CSV table of C-alpha atoms in Angstrom, one decimal:
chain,number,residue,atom,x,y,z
D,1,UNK,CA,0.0,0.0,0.0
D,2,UNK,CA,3.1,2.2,0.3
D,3,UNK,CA,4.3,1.9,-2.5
D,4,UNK,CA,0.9,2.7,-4.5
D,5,UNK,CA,0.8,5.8,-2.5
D,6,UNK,CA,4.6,6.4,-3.6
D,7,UNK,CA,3.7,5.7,-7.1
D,8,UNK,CA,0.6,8.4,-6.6
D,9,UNK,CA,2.9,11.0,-6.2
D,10,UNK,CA,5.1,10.1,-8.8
D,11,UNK,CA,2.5,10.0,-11.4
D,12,UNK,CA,1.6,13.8,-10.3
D,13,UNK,CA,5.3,15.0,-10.4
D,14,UNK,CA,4.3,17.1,-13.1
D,15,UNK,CA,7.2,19.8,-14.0
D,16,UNK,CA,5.1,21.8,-16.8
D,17,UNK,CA,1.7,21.5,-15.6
D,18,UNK,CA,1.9,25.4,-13.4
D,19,UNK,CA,3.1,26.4,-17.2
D,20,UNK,CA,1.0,24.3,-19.4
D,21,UNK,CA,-1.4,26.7,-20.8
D,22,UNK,CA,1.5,29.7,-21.7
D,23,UNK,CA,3.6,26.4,-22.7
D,24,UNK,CA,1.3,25.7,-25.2
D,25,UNK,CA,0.6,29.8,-26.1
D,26,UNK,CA,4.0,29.8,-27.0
D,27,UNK,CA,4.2,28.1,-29.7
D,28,UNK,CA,0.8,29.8,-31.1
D,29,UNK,CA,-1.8,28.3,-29.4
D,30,UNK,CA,-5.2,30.5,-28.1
D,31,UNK,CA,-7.3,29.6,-25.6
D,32,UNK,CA,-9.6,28.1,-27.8
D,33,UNK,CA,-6.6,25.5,-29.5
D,34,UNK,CA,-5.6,24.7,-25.6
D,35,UNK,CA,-9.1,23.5,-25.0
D,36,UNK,CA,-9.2,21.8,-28.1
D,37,UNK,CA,-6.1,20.1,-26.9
D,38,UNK,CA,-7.1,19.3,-23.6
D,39,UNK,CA,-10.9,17.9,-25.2
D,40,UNK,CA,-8.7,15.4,-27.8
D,41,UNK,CA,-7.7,14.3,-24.2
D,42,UNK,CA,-11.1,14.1,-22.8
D,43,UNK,CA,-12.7,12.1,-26.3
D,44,UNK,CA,-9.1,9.9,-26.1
D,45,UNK,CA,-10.2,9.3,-22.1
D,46,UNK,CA,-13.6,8.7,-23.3
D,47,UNK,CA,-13.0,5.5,-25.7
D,48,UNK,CA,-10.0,4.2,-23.5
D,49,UNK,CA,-11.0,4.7,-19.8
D,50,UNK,CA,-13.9,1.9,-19.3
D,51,UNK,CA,-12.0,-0.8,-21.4
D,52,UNK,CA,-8.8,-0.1,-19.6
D,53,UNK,CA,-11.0,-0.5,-16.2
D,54,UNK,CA,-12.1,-3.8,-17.6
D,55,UNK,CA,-8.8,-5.1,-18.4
D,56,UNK,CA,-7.7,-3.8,-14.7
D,57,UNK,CA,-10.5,-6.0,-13.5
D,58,UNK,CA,-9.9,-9.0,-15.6
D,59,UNK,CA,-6.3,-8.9,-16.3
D,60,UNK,CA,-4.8,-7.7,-12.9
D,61,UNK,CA,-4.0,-4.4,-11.9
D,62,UNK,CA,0.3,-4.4,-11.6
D,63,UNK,CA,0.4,-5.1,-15.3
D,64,UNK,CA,-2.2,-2.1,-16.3
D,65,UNK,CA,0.0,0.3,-13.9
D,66,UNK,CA,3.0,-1.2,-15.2
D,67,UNK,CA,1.8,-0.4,-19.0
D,68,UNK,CA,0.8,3.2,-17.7
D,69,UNK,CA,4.0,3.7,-16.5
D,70,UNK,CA,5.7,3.2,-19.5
D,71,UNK,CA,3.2,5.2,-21.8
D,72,UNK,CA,3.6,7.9,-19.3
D,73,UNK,CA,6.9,8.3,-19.4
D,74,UNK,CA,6.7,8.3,-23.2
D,75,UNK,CA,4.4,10.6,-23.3
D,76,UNK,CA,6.1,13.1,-21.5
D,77,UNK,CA,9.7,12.2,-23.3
D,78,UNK,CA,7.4,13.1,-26.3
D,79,UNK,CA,5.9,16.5,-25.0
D,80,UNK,CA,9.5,17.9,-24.7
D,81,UNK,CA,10.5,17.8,-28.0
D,82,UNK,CA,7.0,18.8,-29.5
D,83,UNK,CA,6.2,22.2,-30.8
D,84,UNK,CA,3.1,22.3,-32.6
D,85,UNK,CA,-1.1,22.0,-32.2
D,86,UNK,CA,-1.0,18.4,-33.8
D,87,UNK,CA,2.4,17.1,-31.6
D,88,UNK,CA,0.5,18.3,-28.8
D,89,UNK,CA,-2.5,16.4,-29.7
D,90,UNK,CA,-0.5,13.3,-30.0
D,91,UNK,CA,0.8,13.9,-26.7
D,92,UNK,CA,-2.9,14.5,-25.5
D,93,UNK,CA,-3.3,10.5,-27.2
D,94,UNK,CA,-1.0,8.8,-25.4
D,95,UNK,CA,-1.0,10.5,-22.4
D,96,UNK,CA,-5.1,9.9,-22.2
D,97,UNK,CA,-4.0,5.9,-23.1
D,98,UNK,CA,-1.6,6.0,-20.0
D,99,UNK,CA,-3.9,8.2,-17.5
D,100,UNK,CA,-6.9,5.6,-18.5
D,101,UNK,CA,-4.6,2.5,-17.4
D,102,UNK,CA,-4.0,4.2,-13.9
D,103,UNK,CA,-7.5,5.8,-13.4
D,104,UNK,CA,-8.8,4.0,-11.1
D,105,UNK,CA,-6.6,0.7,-11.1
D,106,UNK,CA,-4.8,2.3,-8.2
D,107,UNK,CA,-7.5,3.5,-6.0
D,108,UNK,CA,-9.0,-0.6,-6.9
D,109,UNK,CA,-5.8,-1.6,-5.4
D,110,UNK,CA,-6.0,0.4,-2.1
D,111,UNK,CA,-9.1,-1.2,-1.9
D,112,UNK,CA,-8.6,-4.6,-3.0
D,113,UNK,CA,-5.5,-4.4,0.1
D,114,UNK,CA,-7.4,-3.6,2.7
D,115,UNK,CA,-9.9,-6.5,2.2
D,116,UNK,CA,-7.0,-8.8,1.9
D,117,UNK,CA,-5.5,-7.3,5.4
D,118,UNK,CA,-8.9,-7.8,6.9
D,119,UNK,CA,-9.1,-4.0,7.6
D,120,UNK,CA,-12.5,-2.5,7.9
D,121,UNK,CA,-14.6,-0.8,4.9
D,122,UNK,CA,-14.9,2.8,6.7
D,123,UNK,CA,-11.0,3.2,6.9
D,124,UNK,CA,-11.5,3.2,3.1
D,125,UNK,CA,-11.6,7.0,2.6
D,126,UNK,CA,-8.5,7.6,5.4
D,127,UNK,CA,-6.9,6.0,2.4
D,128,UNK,CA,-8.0,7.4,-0.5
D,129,UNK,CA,-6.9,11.0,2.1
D,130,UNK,CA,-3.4,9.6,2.0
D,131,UNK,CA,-3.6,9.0,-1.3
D,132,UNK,CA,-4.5,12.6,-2.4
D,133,UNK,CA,-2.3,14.0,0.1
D,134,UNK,CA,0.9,12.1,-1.4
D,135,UNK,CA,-0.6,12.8,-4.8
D,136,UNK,CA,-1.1,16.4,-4.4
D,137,UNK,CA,1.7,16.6,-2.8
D,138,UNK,CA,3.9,15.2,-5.5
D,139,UNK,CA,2.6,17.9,-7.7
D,140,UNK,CA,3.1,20.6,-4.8
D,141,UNK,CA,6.7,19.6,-5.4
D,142,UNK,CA,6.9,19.3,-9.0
D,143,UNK,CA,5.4,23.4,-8.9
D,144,UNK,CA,8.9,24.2,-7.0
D,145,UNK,CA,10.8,22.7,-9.4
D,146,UNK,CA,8.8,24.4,-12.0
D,147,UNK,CA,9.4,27.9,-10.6
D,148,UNK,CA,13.0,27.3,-10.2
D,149,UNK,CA,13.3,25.8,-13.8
D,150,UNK,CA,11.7,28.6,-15.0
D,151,UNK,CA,13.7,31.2,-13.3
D,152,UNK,CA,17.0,29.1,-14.9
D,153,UNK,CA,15.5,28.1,-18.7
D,154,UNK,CA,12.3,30.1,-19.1
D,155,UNK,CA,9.6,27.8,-20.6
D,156,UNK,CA,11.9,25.8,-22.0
D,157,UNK,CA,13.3,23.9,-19.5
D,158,UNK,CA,10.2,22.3,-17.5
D,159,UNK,CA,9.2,20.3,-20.5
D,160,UNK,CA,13.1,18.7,-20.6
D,161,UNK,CA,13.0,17.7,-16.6
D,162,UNK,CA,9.0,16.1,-16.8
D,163,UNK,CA,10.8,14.2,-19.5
D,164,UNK,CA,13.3,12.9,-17.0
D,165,UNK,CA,11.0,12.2,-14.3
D,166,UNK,CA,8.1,11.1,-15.3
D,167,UNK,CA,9.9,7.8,-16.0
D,168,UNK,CA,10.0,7.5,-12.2
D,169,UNK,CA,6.7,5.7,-12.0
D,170,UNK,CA,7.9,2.8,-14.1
D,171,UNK,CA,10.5,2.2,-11.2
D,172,UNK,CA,7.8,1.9,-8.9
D,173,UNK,CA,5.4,-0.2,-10.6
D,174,UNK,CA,7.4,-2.9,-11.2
D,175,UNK,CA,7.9,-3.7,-7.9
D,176,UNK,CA,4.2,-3.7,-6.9
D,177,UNK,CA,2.7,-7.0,-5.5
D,178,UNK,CA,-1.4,-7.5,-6.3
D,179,UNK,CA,-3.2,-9.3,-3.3
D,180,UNK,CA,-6.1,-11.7,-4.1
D,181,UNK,CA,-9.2,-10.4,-4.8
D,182,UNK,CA,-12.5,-11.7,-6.6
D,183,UNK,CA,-12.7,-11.7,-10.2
D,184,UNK,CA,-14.6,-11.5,-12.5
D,185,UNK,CA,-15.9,-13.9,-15.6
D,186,UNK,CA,-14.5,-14.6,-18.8
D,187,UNK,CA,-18.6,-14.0,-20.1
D,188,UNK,CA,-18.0,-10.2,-21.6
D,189,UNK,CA,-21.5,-9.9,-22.4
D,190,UNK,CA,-22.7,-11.2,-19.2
D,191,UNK,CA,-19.8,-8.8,-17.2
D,192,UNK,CA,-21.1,-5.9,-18.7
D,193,UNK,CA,-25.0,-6.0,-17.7
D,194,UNK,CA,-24.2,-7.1,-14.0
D,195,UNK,CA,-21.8,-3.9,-14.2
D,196,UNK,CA,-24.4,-1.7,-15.6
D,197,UNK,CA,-26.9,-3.1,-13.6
D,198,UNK,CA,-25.5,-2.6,-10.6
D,199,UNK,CA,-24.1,1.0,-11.2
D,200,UNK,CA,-26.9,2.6,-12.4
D,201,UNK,CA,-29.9,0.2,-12.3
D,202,UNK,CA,-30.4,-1.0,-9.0
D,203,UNK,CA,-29.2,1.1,-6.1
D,204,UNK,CA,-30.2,4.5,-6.5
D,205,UNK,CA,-27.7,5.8,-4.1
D,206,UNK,CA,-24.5,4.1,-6.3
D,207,UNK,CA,-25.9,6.1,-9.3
D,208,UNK,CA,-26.9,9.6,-7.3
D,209,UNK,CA,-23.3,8.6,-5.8
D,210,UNK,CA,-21.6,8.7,-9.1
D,211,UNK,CA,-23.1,10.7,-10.7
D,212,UNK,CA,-22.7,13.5,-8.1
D,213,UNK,CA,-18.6,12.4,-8.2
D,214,UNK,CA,-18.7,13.2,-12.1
D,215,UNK,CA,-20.6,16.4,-12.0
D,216,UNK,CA,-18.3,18.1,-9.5
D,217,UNK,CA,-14.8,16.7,-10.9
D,218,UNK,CA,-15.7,18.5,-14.0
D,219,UNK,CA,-16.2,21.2,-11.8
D,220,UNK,CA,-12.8,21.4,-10.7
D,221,UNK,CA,-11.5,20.2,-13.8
D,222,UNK,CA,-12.7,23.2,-16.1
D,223,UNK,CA,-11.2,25.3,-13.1
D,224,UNK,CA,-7.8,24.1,-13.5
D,225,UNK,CA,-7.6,24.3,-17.3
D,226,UNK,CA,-8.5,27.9,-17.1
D,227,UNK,CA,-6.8,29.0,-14.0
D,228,UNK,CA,-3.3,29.6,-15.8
D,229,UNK,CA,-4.8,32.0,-17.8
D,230,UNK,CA,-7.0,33.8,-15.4
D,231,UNK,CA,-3.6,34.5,-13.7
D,232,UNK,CA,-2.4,35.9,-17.0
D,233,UNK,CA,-4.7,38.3,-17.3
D,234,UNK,CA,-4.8,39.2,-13.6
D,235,UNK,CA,-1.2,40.6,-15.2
D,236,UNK,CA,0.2,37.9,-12.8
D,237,UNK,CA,4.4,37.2,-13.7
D,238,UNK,CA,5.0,33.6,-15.2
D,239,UNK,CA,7.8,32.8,-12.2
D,240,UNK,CA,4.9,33.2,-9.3
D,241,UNK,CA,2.7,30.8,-11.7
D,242,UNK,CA,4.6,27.8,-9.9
D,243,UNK,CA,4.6,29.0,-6.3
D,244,UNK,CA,1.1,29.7,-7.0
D,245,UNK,CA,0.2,25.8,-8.2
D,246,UNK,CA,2.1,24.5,-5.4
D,247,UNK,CA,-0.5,26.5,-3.3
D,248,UNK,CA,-3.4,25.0,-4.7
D,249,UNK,CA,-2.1,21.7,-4.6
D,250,UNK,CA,-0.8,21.7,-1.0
D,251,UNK,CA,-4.8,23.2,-0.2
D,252,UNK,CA,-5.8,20.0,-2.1
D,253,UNK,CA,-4.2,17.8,-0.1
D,254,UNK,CA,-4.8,19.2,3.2
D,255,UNK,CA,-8.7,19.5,2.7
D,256,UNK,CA,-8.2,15.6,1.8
D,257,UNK,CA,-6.6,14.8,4.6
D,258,UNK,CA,-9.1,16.2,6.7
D,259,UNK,CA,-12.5,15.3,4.6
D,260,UNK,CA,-12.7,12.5,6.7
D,261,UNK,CA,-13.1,14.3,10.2
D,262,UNK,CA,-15.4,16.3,8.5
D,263,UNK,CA,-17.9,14.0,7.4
D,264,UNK,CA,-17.3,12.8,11.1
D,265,UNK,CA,-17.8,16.0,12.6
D,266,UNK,CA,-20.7,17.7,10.2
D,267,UNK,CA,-22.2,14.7,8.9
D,268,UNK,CA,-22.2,13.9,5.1
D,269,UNK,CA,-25.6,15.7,4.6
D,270,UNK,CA,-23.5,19.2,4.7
D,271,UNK,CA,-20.0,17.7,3.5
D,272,UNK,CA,-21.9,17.4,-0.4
D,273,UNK,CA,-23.6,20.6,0.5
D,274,UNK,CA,-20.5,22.5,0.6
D,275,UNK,CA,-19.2,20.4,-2.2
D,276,UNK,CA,-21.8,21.5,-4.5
D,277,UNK,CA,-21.9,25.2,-3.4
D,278,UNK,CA,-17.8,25.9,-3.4
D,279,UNK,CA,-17.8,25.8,-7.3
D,280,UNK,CA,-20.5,28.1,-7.7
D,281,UNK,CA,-18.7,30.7,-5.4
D,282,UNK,CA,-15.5,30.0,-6.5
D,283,UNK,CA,-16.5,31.1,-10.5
D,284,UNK,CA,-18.3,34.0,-9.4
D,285,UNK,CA,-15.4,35.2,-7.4
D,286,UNK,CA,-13.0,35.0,-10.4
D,287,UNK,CA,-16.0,36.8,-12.6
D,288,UNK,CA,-16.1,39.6,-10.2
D,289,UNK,CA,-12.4,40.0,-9.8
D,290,UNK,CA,-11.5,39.5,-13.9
D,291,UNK,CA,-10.8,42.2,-16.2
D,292,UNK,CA,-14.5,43.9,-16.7
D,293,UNK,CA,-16.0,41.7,-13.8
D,294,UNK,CA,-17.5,43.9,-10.4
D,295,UNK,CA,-15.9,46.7,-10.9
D,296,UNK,CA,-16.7,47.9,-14.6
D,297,UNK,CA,-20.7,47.4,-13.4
D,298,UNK,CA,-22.2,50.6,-14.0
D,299,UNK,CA,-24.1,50.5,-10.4
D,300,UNK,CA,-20.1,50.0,-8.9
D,301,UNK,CA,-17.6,51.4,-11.1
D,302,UNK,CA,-17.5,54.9,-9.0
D,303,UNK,CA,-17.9,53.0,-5.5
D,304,UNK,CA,-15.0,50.8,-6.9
D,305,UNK,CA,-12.6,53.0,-8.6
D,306,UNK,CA,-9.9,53.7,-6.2
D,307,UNK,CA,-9.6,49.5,-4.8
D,308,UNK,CA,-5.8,49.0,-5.9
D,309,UNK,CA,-5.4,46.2,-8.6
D,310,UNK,CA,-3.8,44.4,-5.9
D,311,UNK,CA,-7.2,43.8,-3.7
D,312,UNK,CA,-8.5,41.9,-7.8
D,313,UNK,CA,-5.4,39.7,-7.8
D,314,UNK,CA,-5.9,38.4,-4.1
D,315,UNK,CA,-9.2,38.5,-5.1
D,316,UNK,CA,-8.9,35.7,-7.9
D,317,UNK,CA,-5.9,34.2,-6.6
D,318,UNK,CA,-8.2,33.6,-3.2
D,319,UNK,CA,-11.4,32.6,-5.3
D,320,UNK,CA,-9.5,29.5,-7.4
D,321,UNK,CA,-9.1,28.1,-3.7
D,322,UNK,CA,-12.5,27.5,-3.5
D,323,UNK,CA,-12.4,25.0,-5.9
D,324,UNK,CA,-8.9,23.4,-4.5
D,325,UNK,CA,-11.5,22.4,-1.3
D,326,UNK,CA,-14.0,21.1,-2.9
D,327,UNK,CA,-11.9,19.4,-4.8
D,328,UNK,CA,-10.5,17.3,-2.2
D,329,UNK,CA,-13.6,16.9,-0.6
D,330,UNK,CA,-15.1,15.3,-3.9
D,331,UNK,CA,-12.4,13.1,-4.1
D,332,UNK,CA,-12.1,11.6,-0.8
D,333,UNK,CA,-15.8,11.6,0.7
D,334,UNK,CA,-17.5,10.7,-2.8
D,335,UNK,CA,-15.2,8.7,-3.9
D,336,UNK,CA,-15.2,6.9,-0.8
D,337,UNK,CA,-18.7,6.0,-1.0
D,338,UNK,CA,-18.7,4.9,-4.6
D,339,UNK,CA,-16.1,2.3,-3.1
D,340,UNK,CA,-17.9,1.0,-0.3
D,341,UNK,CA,-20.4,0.1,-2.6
D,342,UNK,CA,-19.0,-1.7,-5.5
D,343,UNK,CA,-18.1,-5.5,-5.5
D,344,UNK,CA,-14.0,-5.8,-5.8
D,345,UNK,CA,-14.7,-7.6,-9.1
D,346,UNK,CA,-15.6,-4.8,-11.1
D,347,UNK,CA,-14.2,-1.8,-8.8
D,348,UNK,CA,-11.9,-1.0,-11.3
D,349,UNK,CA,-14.6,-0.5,-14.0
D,350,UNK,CA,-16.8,1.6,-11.4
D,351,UNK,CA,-14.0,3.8,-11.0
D,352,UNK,CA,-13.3,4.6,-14.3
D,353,UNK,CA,-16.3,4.8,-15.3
D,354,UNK,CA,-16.6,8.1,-13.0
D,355,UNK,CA,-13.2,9.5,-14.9
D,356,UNK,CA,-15.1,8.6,-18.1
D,357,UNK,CA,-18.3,10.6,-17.4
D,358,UNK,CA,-15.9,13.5,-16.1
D,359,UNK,CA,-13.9,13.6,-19.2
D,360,UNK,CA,-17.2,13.0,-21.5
D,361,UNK,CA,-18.5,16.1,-20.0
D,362,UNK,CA,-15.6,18.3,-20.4
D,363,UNK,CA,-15.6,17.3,-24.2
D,364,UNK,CA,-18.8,19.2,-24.0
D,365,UNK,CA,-18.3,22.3,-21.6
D,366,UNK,CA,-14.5,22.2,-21.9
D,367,UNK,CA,-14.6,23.9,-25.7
D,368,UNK,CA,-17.5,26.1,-24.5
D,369,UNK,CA,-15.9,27.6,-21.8
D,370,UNK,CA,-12.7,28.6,-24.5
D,371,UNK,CA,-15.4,29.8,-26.9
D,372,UNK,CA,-16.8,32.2,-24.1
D,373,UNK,CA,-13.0,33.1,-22.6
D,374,UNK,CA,-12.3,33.9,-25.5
D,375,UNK,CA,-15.5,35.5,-26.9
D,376,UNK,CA,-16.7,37.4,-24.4
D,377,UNK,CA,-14.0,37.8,-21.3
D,378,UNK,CA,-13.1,36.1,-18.4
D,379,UNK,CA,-16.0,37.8,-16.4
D,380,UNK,CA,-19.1,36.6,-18.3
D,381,UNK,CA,-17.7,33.1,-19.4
D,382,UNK,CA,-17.2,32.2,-15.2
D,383,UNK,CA,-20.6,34.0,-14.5
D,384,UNK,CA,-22.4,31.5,-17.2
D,385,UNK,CA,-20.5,28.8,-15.3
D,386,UNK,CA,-21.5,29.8,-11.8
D,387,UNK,CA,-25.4,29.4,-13.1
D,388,UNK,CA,-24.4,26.4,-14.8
D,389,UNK,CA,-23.1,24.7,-11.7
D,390,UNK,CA,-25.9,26.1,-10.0
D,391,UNK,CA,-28.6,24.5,-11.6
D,392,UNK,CA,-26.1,21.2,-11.6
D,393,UNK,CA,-26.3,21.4,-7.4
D,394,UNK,CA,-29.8,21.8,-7.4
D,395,UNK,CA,-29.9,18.6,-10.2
D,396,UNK,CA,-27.2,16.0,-8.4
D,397,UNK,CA,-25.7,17.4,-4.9
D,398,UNK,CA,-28.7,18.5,-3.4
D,399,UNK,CA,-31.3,15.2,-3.4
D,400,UNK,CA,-27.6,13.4,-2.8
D,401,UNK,CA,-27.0,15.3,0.3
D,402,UNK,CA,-30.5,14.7,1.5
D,403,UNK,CA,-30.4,11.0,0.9
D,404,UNK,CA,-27.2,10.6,2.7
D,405,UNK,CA,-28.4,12.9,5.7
D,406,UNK,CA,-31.0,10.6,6.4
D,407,UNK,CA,-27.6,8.3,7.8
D,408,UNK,CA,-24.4,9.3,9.3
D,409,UNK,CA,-22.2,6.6,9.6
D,410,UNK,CA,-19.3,6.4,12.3
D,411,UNK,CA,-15.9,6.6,11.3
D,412,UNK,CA,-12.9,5.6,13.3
D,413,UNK,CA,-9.4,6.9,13.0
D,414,UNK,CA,-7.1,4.1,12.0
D,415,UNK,CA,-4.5,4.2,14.6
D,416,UNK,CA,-0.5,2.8,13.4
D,417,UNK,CA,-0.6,-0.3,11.6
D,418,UNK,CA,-0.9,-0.7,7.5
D,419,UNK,CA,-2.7,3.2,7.6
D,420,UNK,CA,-0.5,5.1,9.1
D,421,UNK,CA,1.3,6.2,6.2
């Protein structure tokens, strides 16, 4: 379990990703290309991510993470010496082939070793805490790197050290033992009604469950493929991008860490209130503090005239971590209770089939919101999103939270043993 916590954070080493977006602007992309980019990924994620779930569940899941391993690392070695829209979109191919593999083999894993220990169910999601924490943390760490390799090469050099690292997960992987676990048949056919069945047909929670876990990673993940540019046009410099990312990240982690003593504490009724609400805020505070957001509003521009751009940038900069808490929220409490729920046999499958439906829905929105960036400006596209996400809490989160207030199980603190990691 160690070492797939390890192998989390060496998958999120990522050098370039606090310079992805001006990356990719310099060599010529816009805003609109990036998200064309990034939604090649998303379609790529969409036809790989069940059938590599399957193969997790039916093949085993150290040779999937050892065969994401090495497409990752090519991926990356192929990233560095790319400089145009169609490299990029091969990159976007094979790192989507490599991202599908891991998604959600690893978390399967986690799971399929605590049943083989004998360790209870609930400690389920003080795992999947530690594995965001070393996860985000890895990328906290990679954003250091970042800032310093930008301060030595300019946007140059990141690219060249992902390339290096990202082979690091290979390392890991192959050293990974798989404990037993049930399995499923060799009946395709027959495999995929009992997994359709029993995700979306016959327990309503399961589907509320994953469904809710879909809605909000898009959420998070239409906030972090815009954020980079936000920042530019908040006239924020390039070297505090990394520092910056690091920030989020670390916020990420921490807010995992502790989503289990809140669902403890408030009960999970509130825990997927606030989960649904943070996005909504979080785009309406970087539409009011973008370029023509609150303060060009006829009814404030005189009352807000003399706020120093300053007050904006903390402003934004204290709006994107909004989304950074919901984020690890989403990814600890939901995810936790899509786990519980799913036979071992086909967790894999369940868990990618929530990456599937979050990357199937950013094909959709993840184009729109670069139309509207890049249309209209900053402040209109993020207020469109706030009501978007609004109507999507009223739609998923809300009847989820009031289903799941109607229990409030007890969770107990691992203390030492396999969990204290």
């Amino acid at each position: 379990m160690r070492k797939v916590l390890l192998l989390s954070g060496a998958f999120m080493f990522l050098v370039l990703m606090p310079v992805l977006v001006p990356f990719y602007q310099s060599h010529g992309l816009s805003m609109a290309e990036v998200f064309q980019v990034q939604t090649i990924y998303a379609i790529a994620m969409v036809l790989f991510e069940v059938p590599s779930g399957y193969a997790s569940d039916l093949l085993g899941r150290k040779r999937c993470l050892v065969l994401a391993s090495a497409c990752y690392g090519a991926a990356f070695t192929w990233l560095a010496v790319s400089t145009g829209y169609w490299d990029f979109a091969g990159f976007a191919l094979l790192s989507a082939f490599a991202t599908s593999l891991r998604s959600g083999t690893d978390v399967a894993l986690l799971y399929d070793s605590l049943e083989a220990q004998g360790e209870a169910a609930e400690l389920g999601s003080h795992v999947l805490g530690r594995r965001l924490f070393w996860s985000q943390s890895g990328e906290t760490s990679a954003a250091f790197v970042a800032t310093a390799a930008v301060a030595i090469g300019g946007l140059a050099l990141p690219p060249i050290v992902n390339a290096v690292t990202s082979w690091a997960p290979l390392l890991i992987s192959l050293t990974l033992v798989e404990p037993p676990r049930a399995k499923l048949g060799s009946g395709h056919g027959e495999n995929l009604r009992l997994i359709v069945r029993k995700l979306f047909l016959e327990t309503p929670r399961v589907r509320q469950v994953l469904l809710t876990l879909i809605a909000y990673g898009l959420a998070t993940l239409l906030a972090v493929w815009s954020v980079q540019d936000y920042w530019r046009v908040l006239k924020i410099p390039l070297e505090w991008f990394g520092l910056l990312w690091a920030g989020y990240n670390l916020l990420v982690a921490l807010a995992g860490r502790a989503a289990t003593r809140a669902r403890s504490a408030w009960g999970a009724r509130r825990v997927v209130l606030l989960i649904g609400v943070l996005p909504v805020l979080g785009y309406l505070g970087f539409a009011a503090c973008a370029p023509g957001g609150l303060a060009q509003v006829g009814a404030f521009r005189a009352a807000l005239a003399g706020v120093p751009a300053g007050v904006w940038v903390a402003g934004g900069v204290l709006s994107g971590c909004l989304f950074q808490f919901s984020r690890g929220l989403t990814q600890v409490v939901l995810r936790d209770e899509l786990n519980q729920r799913v036979d071992a046999s086909f967790r894999a499958t369940a868990n990618s089939v929530s990456s599937l439906g979050v990357r199937l829905a950013f094909a959709g929105f993840g184009p729109l919101l670069g139309f509207w960036i890049d249309g209209y400006g900053h402040a209109l596209a993020f207020v469109g999103f706030a009501a978007i996400f609004l109507v999507i809490g009223l739609v998923f989160a809300l009847p989820l939270a009031l289903r799941l207030g109607r229990e409030v199980p007890e969770r107990q603190e691992p203390e030492g043993g396999s969990l204290g990691l």
